[in-house]
Coordinates of C-alpha atoms and ligand atoms in Angstrom, one line a residue:
X2 CA 54.7 92.6 134.4
X3 CA 55.0 91.4 131.0
X4 CA 58.6 89.9 131.5
X5 CA 57.2 87.9 134.5
X6 CA 54.1 86.8 132.7
X7 CA 53.6 83.1 132.5
X8 CA 52.3 83.4 129.1
X9 CA 53.5 86.1 126.7
X10 CA 52.7 87.1 123.1
X11 CA 55.8 89.0 121.9
X12 CA 54.9 91.2 119.0
X13 CA 57.7 92.6 116.8
X14 CA 56.5 96.1 115.7
X15 CA 59.7 96.4 113.5
X16 CA 58.5 93.3 111.5
X17 CA 55.0 94.7 111.4
X18 CA 56.2 98.0 109.9
X19 CA 58.6 95.9 107.6
X20 CA 55.5 93.8 106.2
X21 CA 53.6 97.1 105.8
X22 CA 56.4 98.3 103.6
X23 CA 56.6 95.1 101.7
X24 CA 53.0 95.2 100.9
X25 CA 53.3 98.9 99.9
X26 CA 56.2 97.9 97.6
X27 CA 54.0 95.2 95.9
X28 CA 51.3 97.6 94.8
X29 CA 50.8 101.0 93.3
X30 CA 47.4 101.3 95.4
X31 CA 47.1 102.8 98.8
X32 CA 47.5 100.2 101.6
X33 CA 45.0 100.3 104.5
X34 CA 45.6 98.1 107.7
X35 CA 42.9 95.7 108.8
X36 CA 42.8 95.7 112.5
X37 CA 39.7 93.8 113.4
X38 CA 39.7 91.6 116.5
X39 CA 42.2 93.7 118.3
X40 CA 44.6 93.6 115.4
X41 CA 44.2 89.9 114.9
X42 CA 44.9 89.4 118.5
X43 CA 48.2 91.3 118.5
X44 CA 46.9 94.2 120.4
X45 CA 45.6 97.3 118.5
X46 CA 46.7 99.7 121.1
X47 CA 50.3 99.3 120.0
X48 CA 49.8 97.9 116.4
X49 CA 47.6 100.8 115.2
X50 CA 50.4 103.6 116.1
X51 CA 53.0 101.5 114.7
X52 CA 51.2 101.1 111.5
X53 CA 50.3 104.8 111.4
X54 CA 54.1 105.6 111.9
X55 CA 54.9 103.2 109.0
X56 CA 52.7 105.3 106.8
X57 CA 49.2 103.6 107.2
X58 CA 46.4 106.3 107.1
X59 CA 43.4 104.1 106.3
X60 CA 42.2 101.5 108.8
X61 CA 39.5 98.9 108.8
X62 CA 38.0 97.9 112.1
X63 CA 35.4 95.0 112.5
X64 CA 32.8 96.8 114.7
X65 CA 32.0 100.0 116.2
X66 CA 34.0 99.6 119.4
X67 CA 37.2 98.6 117.6
X68 CA 36.7 101.5 115.2
X69 CA 36.3 104.0 118.1
X70 CA 39.6 102.8 119.6
X71 CA 41.3 103.3 116.2
X72 CA 40.0 106.7 116.0
X73 CA 41.7 107.5 119.4
X74 CA 44.9 105.9 118.4
X75 CA 45.2 107.4 115.0
X76 CA 43.2 110.6 115.1
X77 CA 44.1 111.8 111.6
X78 CA 43.3 108.4 110.0
X79 CA 40.4 107.2 107.8
X80 CA 38.6 104.7 109.6
X81 CA 36.0 102.2 108.0
X82 CA 33.8 99.9 109.9
X83 CA 33.2 96.5 108.2
X84 CA 30.4 95.2 109.8
X85 CA 28.3 98.1 111.2
X86 CA 24.8 97.9 112.6
X87 CA 23.3 101.3 111.6
X88 CA 20.2 101.1 114.0
X89 CA 22.5 100.9 117.0
X90 CA 25.8 102.5 115.6
X91 CA 24.7 105.5 113.5
X92 CA 25.0 108.3 116.0
X93 CA 28.5 107.1 117.4
X94 CA 29.7 106.5 113.7
X95 CA 28.8 110.3 112.9
X96 CA 30.1 111.7 116.1
X97 CA 33.6 109.9 115.7
X98 CA 34.0 110.5 112.0
X99 CA 33.8 106.7 111.1
X100 CA 32.8 105.4 107.8
X101 CA 30.3 102.5 107.8
X102 CA 31.0 99.9 105.1
X103 CA 27.1 99.6 104.2
X104 CA 26.1 96.1 103.1
X105 CA 22.5 96.4 103.4
X106 CA 20.2 98.9 101.4
X107 CA 17.7 99.6 104.2
X108 CA 20.6 100.2 106.6
X109 CA 22.1 102.6 104.0
X110 CA 18.8 104.6 103.8
X111 CA 18.6 104.5 107.7
X112 CA 22.1 106.0 107.9
X113 CA 21.4 108.7 105.3
X114 CA 18.2 109.7 107.2
X115 CA 20.1 110.0 110.4
X116 CA 22.8 112.1 108.6
X117 CA 19.9 114.2 107.2
X118 CA 18.5 114.9 110.5
X119 CA 21.9 115.9 111.8
X120 CA 22.4 118.1 108.9
X121 CA 25.3 116.0 107.6
X122 CA 26.3 114.4 104.4
X123 CA 26.4 110.6 104.7
X124 CA 30.1 109.5 104.0
X125 CA 30.0 105.9 103.3
X126 CA 31.6 102.8 101.9
X127 CA 29.5 100.5 99.8
X128 CA 30.1 96.8 100.2
X129 CA 28.9 95.0 97.1
X130 CA 28.7 91.2 96.7
X131 CA 30.5 90.0 93.8
X132 CA 30.2 86.2 94.5
X133 CA 31.3 85.4 98.0
X134 CA 27.7 85.6 99.3
X135 CA 28.7 86.4 102.8
X136 CA 28.2 90.2 103.2
X137 CA 27.2 92.9 100.6
X138 CA 24.7 94.3 98.4
X139 CA 23.6 92.6 95.2
X140 CA 23.8 94.3 92.0
X141 CA 20.0 94.4 92.0
X142 CA 19.8 95.9 95.6
X143 CA 22.4 98.4 94.5
X144 CA 20.4 99.4 91.6
X145 CA 17.2 99.9 93.6
X146 CA 19.3 102.0 96.3
X147 CA 20.4 104.3 93.4
X148 CA 16.8 105.2 92.8
X149 CA 16.1 106.3 96.6
X150 CA 15.5 110.0 97.0
X151 CA 18.4 110.4 99.4
X152 CA 20.9 108.7 97.0
X153 CA 22.3 112.0 95.4
X154 CA 23.3 113.1 98.9
X155 CA 25.6 110.0 99.6
X156 CA 29.3 110.9 99.7
X157 CA 30.7 107.5 98.5
X158 CA 34.3 107.2 100.0
X159 CA 34.8 103.7 98.7
X160 CA 33.4 100.9 96.6
X161 CA 34.5 97.6 97.9
X162 CA 33.9 93.9 97.5
X163 CA 35.6 90.9 99.0
X164 CA 37.3 87.8 97.6
X165 CA 36.2 84.4 98.7
X166 CA 39.2 82.4 97.4
X167 CA 42.0 84.9 97.3
X168 CA 44.2 82.4 99.3
X169 CA 44.1 79.9 96.3
X170 CA 45.7 81.7 93.4
X171 CA 44.4 79.2 90.8
X172 CA 40.7 79.3 91.8
X173 CA 38.4 80.4 89.1
X174 CA 36.1 82.4 91.3
X175 CA 38.9 85.0 91.7
X176 CA 38.8 86.0 88.1
X177 CA 34.9 85.8 88.1
X178 CA 34.8 88.1 91.1
X179 CA 37.3 90.5 89.4
X180 CA 35.0 90.8 86.3
X181 CA 31.9 91.3 88.3
X182 CA 33.5 94.1 90.4
X183 CA 34.9 95.7 87.3
X184 CA 31.4 95.8 85.8
X185 CA 29.7 97.2 89.0
X186 CA 32.5 99.9 89.2
X187 CA 31.6 101.2 85.8
X188 CA 28.5 102.9 87.4
X189 CA 30.8 104.6 90.0
X190 CA 33.3 106.8 88.1
X191 CA 35.8 108.6 90.2
X192 CA 34.8 106.5 93.3
X193 CA 37.8 104.8 95.0
X194 CA 37.5 101.0 94.6
X195 CA 38.9 98.2 96.8
X196 CA 38.7 94.4 96.3
X197 CA 42.0 92.8 97.6
X198 CA 42.8 91.4 101.1
X199 CA 46.2 89.9 101.7
X200 CA 45.8 87.0 99.4
X201 CA 44.4 89.5 96.7
X202 CA 47.5 91.7 96.9
X203 CA 49.7 88.6 95.9
X204 CA 47.2 87.8 93.1
X205 CA 48.7 90.7 91.2
X206 CA 47.9 94.4 90.2
X207 CA 44.7 93.7 88.5
X208 CA 43.1 93.1 91.8
X209 CA 44.5 96.1 93.4
X210 CA 42.3 99.1 92.2
X211 CA 42.7 102.2 94.4
X212 CA 43.0 100.6 97.9
X213 CA 44.2 97.2 99.1
X214 CA 43.0 95.9 102.4
X215 CA 45.6 93.4 103.9
X216 CA 45.1 91.9 107.4
X217 CA 47.0 88.8 108.1
X218 CA 50.0 89.6 105.8
X219 CA 50.7 92.5 108.2
X220 CA 50.9 90.1 111.0
X221 CA 53.3 87.9 109.2
X222 CA 51.4 85.1 107.3
X223 CA 51.4 85.0 103.6
X224 CA 48.2 83.4 102.5
X225 CA 50.0 81.8 99.6
X226 CA 52.7 80.5 101.8
X227 CA 53.9 77.0 100.6
X228 CA 56.7 76.3 103.1
X229 CA 59.2 78.0 100.6
X230 CA 60.4 81.6 100.7
X231 CA 58.7 84.1 103.0
X232 CA 57.3 87.3 101.4
X233 CA 56.4 88.7 104.9
X234 CA 58.0 88.2 108.3
X235 CA 56.3 86.4 111.2
X236 CA 55.4 89.1 113.9
X237 CA 54.0 87.1 116.9
X238 CA 55.6 84.7 119.2
X239 CA 53.8 82.9 122.0
X240 CA 56.0 81.7 124.7
X241 CA 55.0 80.0 128.1
X242 CA 57.0 79.7 131.5
X243 CA 57.6 76.2 132.6
X244 CA 56.3 75.4 136.1
X245 CA 57.3 71.8 136.6
X246 CA 59.6 69.4 135.2
X247 CA 59.4 65.8 136.3
X248 CA 60.5 62.3 135.4
X249 CA 57.8 59.6 135.0
X250 CA 58.4 55.8 134.6
X251 CA 57.6 53.4 131.6
X252 CA 53.9 52.5 131.8
X253 CA 52.8 56.0 133.5
X254 CA 50.3 58.2 131.8
X255 CA 50.1 62.0 131.3
X256 CA 47.1 64.2 131.8
X257 CA 43.4 64.1 131.8
X258 CA 41.9 60.9 130.5
X259 CA 45.2 59.2 130.6
X260 CA 45.4 59.3 126.9
X261 CA 49.2 58.8 126.6
X262 CA 51.0 56.1 128.2
X263 CA 54.8 56.4 128.0
X264 CA 56.9 53.5 127.0
X265 CA 60.1 54.5 128.7
X266 CA 61.3 56.8 131.4
X267 CA 60.1 60.4 130.3
X268 CA 60.8 63.8 131.4
X269 CA 57.6 66.0 131.3
X270 CA 57.7 69.8 131.3
X271 CA 54.3 71.5 132.4
X272 CA 53.8 74.9 130.8
X273 CA 51.7 77.5 132.8
X274 CA 49.1 78.0 130.0
X275 CA 46.4 76.0 128.4
X276 CA 43.5 76.3 126.3
X277 CA 42.1 79.2 128.2
X278 CA 45.1 81.0 127.0
X279 CA 44.3 80.1 123.2
X280 CA 46.6 76.9 123.2
X281 CA 44.2 74.7 121.0
X282 CA 43.1 71.7 123.1
X283 CA 43.2 69.9 119.6
X284 CA 47.1 70.1 119.9
X285 CA 47.0 67.4 122.6
X286 CA 44.8 65.0 120.7
X287 CA 46.5 61.7 121.2
X288 CA 45.3 60.7 117.7
X289 CA 47.6 63.1 116.1
X290 CA 50.7 61.2 114.8
X291 CA 53.4 62.4 115.2
X292 CA 52.3 64.7 117.9
X293 CA 52.4 68.4 117.2
X294 CA 55.6 69.9 118.6
X295 CA 56.6 73.2 120.5
X296 CA 60.2 74.6 121.0
X297 CA 61.9 74.1 124.2
X298 CA 65.6 74.4 125.4
X299 CA 66.9 74.7 121.9
X300 CA 64.8 71.9 120.2
X301 CA 61.6 70.6 118.9
X302 CA 59.6 68.6 121.6
X303 CA 56.3 66.9 121.3
X304 CA 53.1 67.9 123.0
X305 CA 52.1 64.9 125.2
X306 CA 48.7 64.4 127.0
X307 CA 45.6 66.4 126.8
X308 CA 46.0 70.2 127.0
X309 CA 44.0 71.6 130.2
X310 CA 42.6 75.1 130.8
X311 CA 45.8 76.4 132.4
X312 CA 48.4 73.8 131.7
X313 CA 50.1 72.0 128.8
X314 CA 52.5 69.1 129.0
X315 CA 55.6 68.5 126.7
X316 CA 57.8 65.5 126.5
X317 CA 61.3 67.1 127.0
X318 CA 63.1 63.7 127.5
X319 CA 65.4 64.6 124.7
X320 CA 66.5 68.0 126.3
X321 CA 69.9 67.7 127.9
X322 CA 70.1 69.2 130.3
X323 CA 66.2 69.3 130.9
X324 CA 64.7 72.7 131.0
X325 CA 64.6 74.6 134.3
X326 CA 61.2 75.4 135.8
X327 CA 60.3 79.0 136.3
X328 CA 63.3 80.3 134.5
X329 CA 63.0 78.6 131.0
X330 CA 60.1 79.2 128.7
X331 CA 58.8 77.0 125.8
X332 CA 57.7 78.6 122.4
X333 CA 54.3 77.5 121.3
X334 CA 54.5 79.3 118.1
X335 CA 57.0 81.9 116.8
X336 CA 60.4 82.0 115.1
X337 CA 61.0 78.1 115.5
X338 CA 57.5 76.6 115.4
X339 CA 55.5 78.6 112.7
X340 CA 51.9 79.2 113.3
X341 CA 51.3 77.7 109.9
X342 CA 52.6 74.3 111.0
X343 CA 50.1 74.2 113.9
X344 CA 47.3 75.5 111.6
X345 CA 48.0 72.6 109.0
X346 CA 48.0 69.9 111.8
X347 CA 44.8 71.2 113.2
X348 CA 42.9 71.7 110.1
X349 CA 42.5 75.5 110.7
X350 CA 44.1 78.9 109.6
X351 CA 46.8 81.0 111.3
X352 CA 44.1 83.7 111.7
X353 CA 42.1 81.5 114.0
X354 CA 45.1 80.5 116.1
X355 CA 46.4 84.0 116.4
X356 CA 43.0 85.7 117.3
X357 CA 42.4 83.0 119.9
X358 CA 45.3 83.8 122.1
X359 CA 43.6 84.6 125.4
X360 CA 43.5 87.9 127.3
X361 CA 45.4 86.5 130.2
X362 CA 48.3 86.4 127.8
X363 CA 50.5 89.4 128.1
X364 CA 51.4 91.3 125.1
X365 CA 54.9 92.5 124.8
X366 CA 56.2 94.8 122.2
X367 CA 59.6 94.8 120.5
X368 CA 60.0 98.3 118.8
Ligands
LIG10 C1 39.2 90.4 107.1 C2 38.9 91.2 106.1 C3 40.0 91.7 105.3 C4 41.6 91.4 105.4 O1 41.7 89.9 105.2 P1 43.2 89.1 105.3 O2 42.9 87.9 104.6 O3 43.4 89.1 106.7 O4 44.1 90.1 104.6 C5 39.9 92.5 104.2 N1 38.5 92.7 103.8 C6 37.5 92.5 104.5 C7 36.2 92.7 104.1 C8 37.7 91.5 105.6 O5 36.7 91.1 106.3

């Protein structure tokens, strides 16, 4: 079914394993795999076992459901839940041996009470805020929690924090968060510590501590990528089958809103996937000059006309011979057109484009 699929996300598991090895080689710390949002859209079902086979034995899922899936796919692994909600998740976390990254002191107490009632010791990660101000306990909240009667029973598997600006090596907040984390860590001798995401790994060993938590770099995007040498290998390629190829005349327009009028005879290829499949509608914005490009019949071709829910139109006039409907495919991103290129044009990040690839898109895996 995947070969015949109109839209296909091809995921190279060998490149994924290679990226895991590259990150392992860049640090003396343990390397976890962050697999939230279905492994950044690439499909946890194949990606988790591939990472486990590459030596990864610690995973971070976003929410309970993703963590349960990881538990089934990698039964021996340590599985953390980044954004748990203890009031609804506590029993399931315990039953599946999942470790919540607790960011709220009241939730930490609630989890300890559930564990106490179940006759278990609460195994937890503590997420502390060192300056991102998105998620995590403040130093004051942490100090108060340490006074709680249940505190001595906590089995702290990890002390963690998250960097706000790890993708900007020169940003002063990195150093400030590092110092704050080092200071908080002094109260937790012997507890494993973790600060770095992908960007943090490439900030250098001072940021690594005991465990690093890369996500996007595993999937092939280096957050410090500047168009130069690649430290990681792209993993995902989105290709779409062409449904129609047609010549239109000078003065004709393409697509909804007739936003594009062609000045000469033009060959239009229509791809059988659209914004419902995760091809950003913004790629067809007529105000983008020059228009964003896809790869078709061995060359770059511009997106022309608005992207619709199921369909995308390309100007393939330059393709000689023109692509063949049904048998030819166009690459939206992948080896020829990098995810980073679209992200830059659309003022977003590769993370968003990758995780938005829709669930109609078949995932196919290269071993
Ligand atoms: C998403 C996330 C990561 C991974 O970030 P990347 O930039 O994809 O490497 C690590 N830690 C936390 C807390 C996260 O939310």
